[in-house]
XYZ file of C-alpha atoms in Angstrom:
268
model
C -2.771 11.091 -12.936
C -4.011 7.229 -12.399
C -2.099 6.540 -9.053
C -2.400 2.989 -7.874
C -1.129 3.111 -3.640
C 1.745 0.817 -3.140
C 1.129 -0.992 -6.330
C 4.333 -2.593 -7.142
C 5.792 -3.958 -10.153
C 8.140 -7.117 -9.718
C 11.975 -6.592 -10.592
C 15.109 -9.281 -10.521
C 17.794 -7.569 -8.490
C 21.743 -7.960 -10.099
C 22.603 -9.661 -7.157
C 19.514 -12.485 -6.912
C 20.274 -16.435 -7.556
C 16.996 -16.344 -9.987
C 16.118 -19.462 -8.178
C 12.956 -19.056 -8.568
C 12.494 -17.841 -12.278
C 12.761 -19.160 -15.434
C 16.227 -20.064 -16.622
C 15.379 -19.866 -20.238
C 13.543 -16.577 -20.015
C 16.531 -14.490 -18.511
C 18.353 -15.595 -21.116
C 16.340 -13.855 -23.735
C 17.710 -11.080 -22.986
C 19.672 -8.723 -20.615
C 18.220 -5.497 -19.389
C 19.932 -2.552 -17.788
C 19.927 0.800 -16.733
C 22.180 3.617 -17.462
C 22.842 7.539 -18.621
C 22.393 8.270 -22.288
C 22.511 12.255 -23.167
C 22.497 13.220 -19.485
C 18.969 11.099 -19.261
C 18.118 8.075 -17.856
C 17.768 5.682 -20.192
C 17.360 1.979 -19.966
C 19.230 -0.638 -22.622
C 17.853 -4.346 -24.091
C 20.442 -6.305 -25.177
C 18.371 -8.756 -27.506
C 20.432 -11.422 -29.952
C 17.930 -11.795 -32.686
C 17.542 -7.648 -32.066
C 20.332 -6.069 -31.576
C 20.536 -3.633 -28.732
C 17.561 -1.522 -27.348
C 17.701 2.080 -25.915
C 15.343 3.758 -24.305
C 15.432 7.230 -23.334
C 13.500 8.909 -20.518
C 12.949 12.365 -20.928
C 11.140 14.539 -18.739
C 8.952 17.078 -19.702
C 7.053 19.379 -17.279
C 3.723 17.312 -16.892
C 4.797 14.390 -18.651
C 7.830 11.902 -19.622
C 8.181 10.779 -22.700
C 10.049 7.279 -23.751
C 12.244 7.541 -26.773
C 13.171 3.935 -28.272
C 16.222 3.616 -30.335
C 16.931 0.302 -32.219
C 20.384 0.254 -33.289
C 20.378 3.861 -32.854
C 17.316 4.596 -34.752
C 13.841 5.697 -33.843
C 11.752 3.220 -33.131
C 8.759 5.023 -31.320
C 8.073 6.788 -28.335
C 5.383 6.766 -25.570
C 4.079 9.633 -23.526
C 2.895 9.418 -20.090
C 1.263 12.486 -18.692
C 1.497 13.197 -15.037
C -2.159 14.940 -15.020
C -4.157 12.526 -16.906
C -5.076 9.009 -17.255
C -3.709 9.029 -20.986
C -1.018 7.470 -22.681
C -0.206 8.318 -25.956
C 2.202 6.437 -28.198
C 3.802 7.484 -31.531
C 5.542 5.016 -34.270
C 8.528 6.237 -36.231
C 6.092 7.725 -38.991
C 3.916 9.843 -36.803
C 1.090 7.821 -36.553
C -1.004 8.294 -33.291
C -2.084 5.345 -30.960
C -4.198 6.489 -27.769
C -4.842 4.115 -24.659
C -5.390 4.454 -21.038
C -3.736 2.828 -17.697
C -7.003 1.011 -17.373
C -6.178 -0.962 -20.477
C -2.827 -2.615 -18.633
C -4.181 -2.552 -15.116
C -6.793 -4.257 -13.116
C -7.500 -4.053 -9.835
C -9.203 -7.580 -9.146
C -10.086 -6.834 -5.291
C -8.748 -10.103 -3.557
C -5.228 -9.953 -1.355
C -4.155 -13.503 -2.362
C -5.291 -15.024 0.739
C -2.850 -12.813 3.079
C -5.110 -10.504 5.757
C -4.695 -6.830 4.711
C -2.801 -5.377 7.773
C -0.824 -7.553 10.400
C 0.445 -5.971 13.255
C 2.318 -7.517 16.210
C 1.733 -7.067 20.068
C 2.943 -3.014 20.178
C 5.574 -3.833 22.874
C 8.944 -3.383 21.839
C 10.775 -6.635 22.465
C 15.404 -7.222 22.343
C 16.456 -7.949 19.198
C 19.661 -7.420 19.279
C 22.653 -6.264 21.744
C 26.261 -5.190 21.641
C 29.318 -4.079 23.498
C 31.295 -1.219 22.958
C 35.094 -1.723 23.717
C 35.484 2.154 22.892
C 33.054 3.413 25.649
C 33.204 -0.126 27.962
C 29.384 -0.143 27.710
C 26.434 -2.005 26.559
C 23.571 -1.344 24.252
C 20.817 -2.683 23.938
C 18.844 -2.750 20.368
C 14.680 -2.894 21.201
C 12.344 -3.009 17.983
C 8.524 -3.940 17.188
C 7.314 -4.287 13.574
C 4.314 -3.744 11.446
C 3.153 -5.145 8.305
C 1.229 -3.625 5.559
C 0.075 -5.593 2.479
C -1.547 -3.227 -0.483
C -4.179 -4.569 -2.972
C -3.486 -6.931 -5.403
C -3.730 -6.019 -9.387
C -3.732 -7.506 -12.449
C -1.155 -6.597 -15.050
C -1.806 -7.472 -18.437
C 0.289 -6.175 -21.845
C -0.769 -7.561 -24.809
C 1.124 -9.068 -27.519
C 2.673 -6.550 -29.937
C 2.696 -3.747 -26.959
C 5.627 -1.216 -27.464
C 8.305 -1.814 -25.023
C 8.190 1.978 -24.232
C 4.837 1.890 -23.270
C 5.280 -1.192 -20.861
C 8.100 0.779 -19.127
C 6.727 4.160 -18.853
C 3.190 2.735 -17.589
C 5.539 1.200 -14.716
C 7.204 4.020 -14.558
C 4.597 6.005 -13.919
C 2.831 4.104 -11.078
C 6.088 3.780 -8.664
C 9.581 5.304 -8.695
C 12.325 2.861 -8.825
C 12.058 -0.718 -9.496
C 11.399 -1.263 -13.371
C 14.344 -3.269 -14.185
C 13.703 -6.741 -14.956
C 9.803 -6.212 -14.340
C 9.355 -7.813 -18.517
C 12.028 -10.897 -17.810
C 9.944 -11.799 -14.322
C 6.544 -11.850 -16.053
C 7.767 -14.081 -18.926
C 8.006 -11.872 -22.496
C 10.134 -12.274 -25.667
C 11.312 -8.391 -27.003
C 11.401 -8.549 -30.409
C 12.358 -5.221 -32.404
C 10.704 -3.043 -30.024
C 7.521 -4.652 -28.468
C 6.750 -7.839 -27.062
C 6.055 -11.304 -28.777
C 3.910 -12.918 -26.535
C 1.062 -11.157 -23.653
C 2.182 -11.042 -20.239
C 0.729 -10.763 -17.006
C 0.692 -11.527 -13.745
C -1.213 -10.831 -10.278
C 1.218 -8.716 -7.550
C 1.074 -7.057 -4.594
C 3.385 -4.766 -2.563
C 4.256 -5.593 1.635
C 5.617 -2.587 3.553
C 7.521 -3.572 7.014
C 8.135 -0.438 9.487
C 10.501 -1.298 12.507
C 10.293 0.872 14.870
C 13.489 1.061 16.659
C 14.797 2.245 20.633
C 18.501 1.926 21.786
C 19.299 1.811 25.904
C 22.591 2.066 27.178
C 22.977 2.289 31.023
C 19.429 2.302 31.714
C 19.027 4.964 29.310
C 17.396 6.114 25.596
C 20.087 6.751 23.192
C 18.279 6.340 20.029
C 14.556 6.497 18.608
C 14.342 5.603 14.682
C 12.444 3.568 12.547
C 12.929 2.123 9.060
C 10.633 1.097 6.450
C 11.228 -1.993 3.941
C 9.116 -2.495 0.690
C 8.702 -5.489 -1.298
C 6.224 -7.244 -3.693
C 5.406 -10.547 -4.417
C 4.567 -11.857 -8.442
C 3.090 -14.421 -9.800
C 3.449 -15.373 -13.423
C 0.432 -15.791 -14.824
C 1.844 -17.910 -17.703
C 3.492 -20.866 -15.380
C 2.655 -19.558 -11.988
C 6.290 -19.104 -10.822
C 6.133 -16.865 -7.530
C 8.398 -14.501 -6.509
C 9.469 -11.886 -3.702
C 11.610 -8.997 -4.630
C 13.344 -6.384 -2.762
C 11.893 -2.908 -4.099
C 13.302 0.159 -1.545
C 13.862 1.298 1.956
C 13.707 4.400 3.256
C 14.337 5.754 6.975
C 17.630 4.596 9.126
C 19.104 2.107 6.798
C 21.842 1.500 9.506
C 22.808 -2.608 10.693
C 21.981 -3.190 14.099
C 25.124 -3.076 15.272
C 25.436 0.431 13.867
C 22.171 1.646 15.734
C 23.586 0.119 18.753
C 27.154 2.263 18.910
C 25.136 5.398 18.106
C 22.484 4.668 20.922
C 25.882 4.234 23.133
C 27.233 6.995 22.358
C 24.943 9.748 22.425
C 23.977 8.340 25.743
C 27.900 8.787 26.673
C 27.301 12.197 25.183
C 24.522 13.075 27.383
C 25.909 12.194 30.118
């Protein structure tokens, strides 16, 4: 399967003020994700379109992308977990083969920010809290390191299935697809896109490595792990940073710091 490490597709969260893209574009169209038939499925509300289901369907070594236009089949792609293929089907059978290469280039460069960045290793304060409960202080410590993948060039042409552009995405990271077409600047009409879009991204990972002290003493050792990406729009070179996953302790501060308390309380 074509695996691309920490590439990272661009996505609008609900909650973002769009300050930074395109009024006129998000209001295209709205996209959205949701459960059709026990499957994932993601839905394109388009005006001059009418609505736009997709269905994701897994199957063994491959997912397939059902599209649905008004309820009726549009096409489907099918993206193979084993192989660098993609192979896409209209509503009368007819067979269209293509490969991730065609939508993704890796152009080498890391838009001017230095691969790796990593701070002095000492843990420094970063945060610190009393506990009424136990009548005792912790103290939050952290240091953090900063990863920034490759940079790549996406590029769908005009008149590319919508199913295609979602299960190529799809395909190269879990999570994160939603708004990915709105952020790069594409019309949907029927079921594919009206104009080309592309744009140069790459992903930043931020570990924090965490320690909690309480009475002169380690309550807690954890880490967490934030992943983001940054996009620029080819078309009117807009730039934005988007909020992809975390994984690890997702706890606030102030949560780490009452655990560190207590387990030293509990130690002790």
């Amino acid at each position: 399967m074509f695996l691309v490490a920490m590439l990272i597709f661009t996505i609008i969260p609900v909650n973002s003020t769009f300050a930074e893209v395109d009024k006129d574009i998000l209001n295209r169209f709205d996209i959205s994700e949701t459960i059709l038939d026990g499957k994932k499925a993601y839905i394109i509300e388009n005006n001059s379109s009418g609505e736009l289901k997709i269905k994701v369907i897994e199957e063994g070594n491959k997912t397939v992308y059902e599209t649905y236009l008004d309820n009726k089949f549009i096409d489907k792609t099918i993206i193979f977990s084993n192989s660098n293929k993609i192979l896409y089907y209209d509503n009368k059978g007819n067979k269209t083969l293509s490969t991730f290469d065609d939508y993704i280039i890796d152009t080498k460069d890391t838009i001017n920010n230095k691969l790796t960045h990593t701070p002095p290793s000492d843990y420094y304060l970063i945060h610190r809290e009393y506990s009424s409960t136990w009548d005792e202080w912790g103290y939050l410590y952290g240091k953090n390191s900063i990863t920034y993948g490759p940079t790549k060039q996406i590029v769908f042409p005009a008149g590319t299935a919508v199913s295609t552009i979602i299960g190529v995405i799809g395909a190269i990271f879990t999570g994160g697809i939603l708004g990915v077409v709105i952020a790069l600047g594409a019309t949907v009409v029927g079921a594919t896109i009206d104009t080309a879009i592309s744009g140069s991204v790459f992903s930043r990972q931020s570990r924090w490595d965490y320690e909690v002290t309480s009475q002169g003493e380690l309550g807690l050792r954890t880490y967490k792990i934030d992943i983001d990406a940054k996009v620029i729009n080819a078309r009117n070179g807009e730039v934005s940073w988007v909020d992809l996953s975390e994984r690890g302790d997702t706890r606030s501060w102030s949560d780490l710091v009452h655990a560190g308390i207590y387990n030293v309380i509990l130690l002790n």
